[in-house]
Amino acid sequence: MTATTAAETTAKRRSLTAAASEYIDERTSVSVVVKEFGRKIFPDHWSFLLGEVALYSFIVILITGTFLTFFFQASQADVIYHGSWVPLKGIQMSAAMNSTLNISFDVRGGLLVRQIHHWAALLFVASIGLHMLRIFFTGAFRKPRELNWVIGFTLFVLAMAEGFTGYSLPDDLLSGNGLRIIDGLIKGIPVVGTWISFLLFGGEFPGTSIVGRLYTLHILLLPALVVAFIALHLVFVVVHKHTQYAGPGRTQQNVVGYPVLPVYAAKAGGFFFIVFGVLALMASLFTINPIWLYGPYDPSPVSAGTQPDWYIGFADGMLRLMPSHWEFVWLDHTWSLNVFIPVVILVLFLVVVAIYPFIESWVTGDKREHHILDRPRNQATRTAIGAAGVTFYAVMWAAASSDLVATHFKLTMEGVIGALQVLLILGPIIAYFITKRICIGLQKKDRSIALHGYESGRIVKLPGGEFIEVHQPLDEYERWRLVSYETYQPLMLRPDSRGRITFGRRLRAGMSRWFFEDRLEPVTKGELEAGHDHH
Amino acid sequence: MRETTHKIARRRKTGRRHPFATVALIAIGLGLTGGAYAAFNATGSTADAAASSQSDIDAGKKLFQANCASCHGLEAQGTSEAPSLIGVGAAAVDFQVGTGRMPMAMQGPQAQEKPSQFTQDQIDQLAAYVASLAPGPGIPDSKYTDGDGDAAKGAELFRVNCAMCHNVAGAGGALTEGKYAPPLHGVSPTHVYEAMVTGPQNMPVFNDKNISPEGKRDIITYLRFIQQNPSPGGFELGALGPVAEGLFIWIFGLGSIVALTVWITAKSN
């Protein structure tokens, strides 16, 4: 082929695409959006991709879920199983269970898709969790992003709800037991509990309507909400611009990174396929939720090792940690505190997580905008609070698997639960203090490195006979990372405009003192220069 | 009855014998089996004392006095250490000694399994001795342990009767005070049957009224099925359910994804 023809074809092709894009743009003005969005800059750091992992697992869930809806029947009508899994042949079960077994064994590729869907659901919630931890520990929730934190938190709750409703759909023994626990939780709510339970299950548990209702929630209402909140979440990310870690040339006003088009979009597109690939690999190698072993739901048998999916584990664990005899009869009603108190604790825990940004800004009195992320060590108190929260959650989570812990480590059930009950209270406190000490230790180390440089390990003998170790000075970039952060003074207790000292103000001053009492000021310019003169 | 078949097998190996000997032996064997079967039908379990010779019982008694009497007493009457074995039957001995639980090694929440210290012949002798003290559940007939029953019925019986302690997939589970129901993978069909009829330690006894011998056969069939057919979904992660799955997604799933994010962002620098 000659050069001219090649050029001609490209010219022709370009004119074609150009014509097409012109056609579309004249009718939609989409170019404005593309230009605006394409110029957005995203900084490059691995921890900024965690939210994307959540997004991509959600897309995988949507794709595989659509496939599953083609074959799933959300009905609790009785049928006899005639599929190809021998140990269930001739057994009576609900149409929901029957169709899930058919997806697993008689629909081509069905088992793979089912397993991708389930693994993706686990990854979805897990990546949201990790993403939230990243946001928390770097302080990315501060003004102006408090609302987006709340939106993200809502997504976390919605994701758990999606997971739980989906987990219950096959109507197998394991998920049936999960529903029974939920039924117990609801019935434990004083006064209205039983009434709500009957409303939800359409009569006495288990009834025949719950699977159909959960299905509507699972494929219609909840996904619509998730999509809406994701859209809102992303709009806020674009509006606020992305946060970045401190570094030379990075300020509160700019973002250093790559533009969305073409670099970031290409990377993100590739990353989607990586996530999808990892999920497909996992689903083709590892069994998940083998309902064919669990069998159809039947209220009488309860299996050992009955557990919910991991993200509901903390709630299950909290129930197990509650002493079981906290129950009394009053006014002709049984008040099951052993169920109600855990629900209250769980709700409080979640509420504190949801409103943490507001709590912190109230305590610090900081109303400025923040676009530069904190290094966790420089906010010792916040990091310690986070560690305490993680410990609290982890103990609840561990309690959900107390029976497996007992058998695998040859301990007694009672011993494991007792130890976890103590840890639930002491663990967060210990974690708080240890983390805080570690953070402050690291700050001290940073400070000495910034002032004196790294220890090079080279010992030099001075002419006078004195031995010194040569310290290698930092380069400018490194030092910037170490010294450019802010600290706060504790708020002073001051009377309000009417000259009064209210309880709220006292509390705030007290909290603020607690928040900032141990802190190291960043290295000042004067100190730095003094440090340099030293060597 | 079991002993008789052993003897037939042993004679065969010697090779030279009168052609009628085989016929006669088979006749005797069949007769004994039939008798034992009749006894089984009458009591609901094989009373195999008849099939064991006095010499087996004597050998068993010697073994017992050397290895077991310190805890169970010289006449198996029981001591403060261990229960009486009068009436527990050959099945209990075959199970307890065959799975290595007896002689018990250490005092703990429950007797541990370990490699058996005796040969099958010695176990049979011990069983014959204990069975000779008083009738009790015998060694199950091989037609109940062949694993050719109805797996679906067995699975259902298993879910209703056993899953609350042994987990639906037979992966085992915790009981109170450090006791546990062990995983059932790799347990021989005979031992499964014997566990059901004797109820070792904290396991309830499933006599023939609770679960018929055919039902027990179905359960054995089901256990054999899930053991021989690997999970259609891939590796099973210990059949431990959502806990294993949750740990897996956090450690390996999210772990590998994070490694990949680090890789992607590192390349561009």
Short mmCIF file of C-alpha atoms in Angstrom, two decimals, chain A residues 362 493-509:
data_model
loop_
_atom_site.label_atom_id
_atom_site.label_comp_id
_atom_site.label_asym_id
_atom_site.label_seq_id
_atom_site.Cartn_x
_atom_site.Cartn_y
_atom_site.Cartn_z
CA TRP A 362 -17.12 20.72 66.46
CA LEU A 493 -13.03 28.00 77.38
CA ARG A 494 -14.60 31.33 76.51
CA PRO A 495 -17.98 32.75 77.39
CA ASP A 496 -20.45 32.98 74.50
CA SER A 497 -21.83 36.24 73.09
CA ARG A 498 -24.14 36.62 76.05
CA GLY A 499 -21.31 36.21 78.47
CA ARG A 500 -22.33 32.78 79.72
CA ILE A 501 -20.37 29.57 79.96
CA THR A 502 -22.81 26.88 78.92
CA PHE A 503 -22.46 23.17 79.50
CA GLY A 504 -21.99 22.66 75.75
CA ARG A 505 -19.00 24.99 75.75
CA ARG A 506 -17.48 23.28 78.75
CA LEU A 507 -17.87 19.91 77.10
CA ARG A 508 -16.36 21.20 73.92
CA ALA A 509 -13.35 22.71 75.62
#
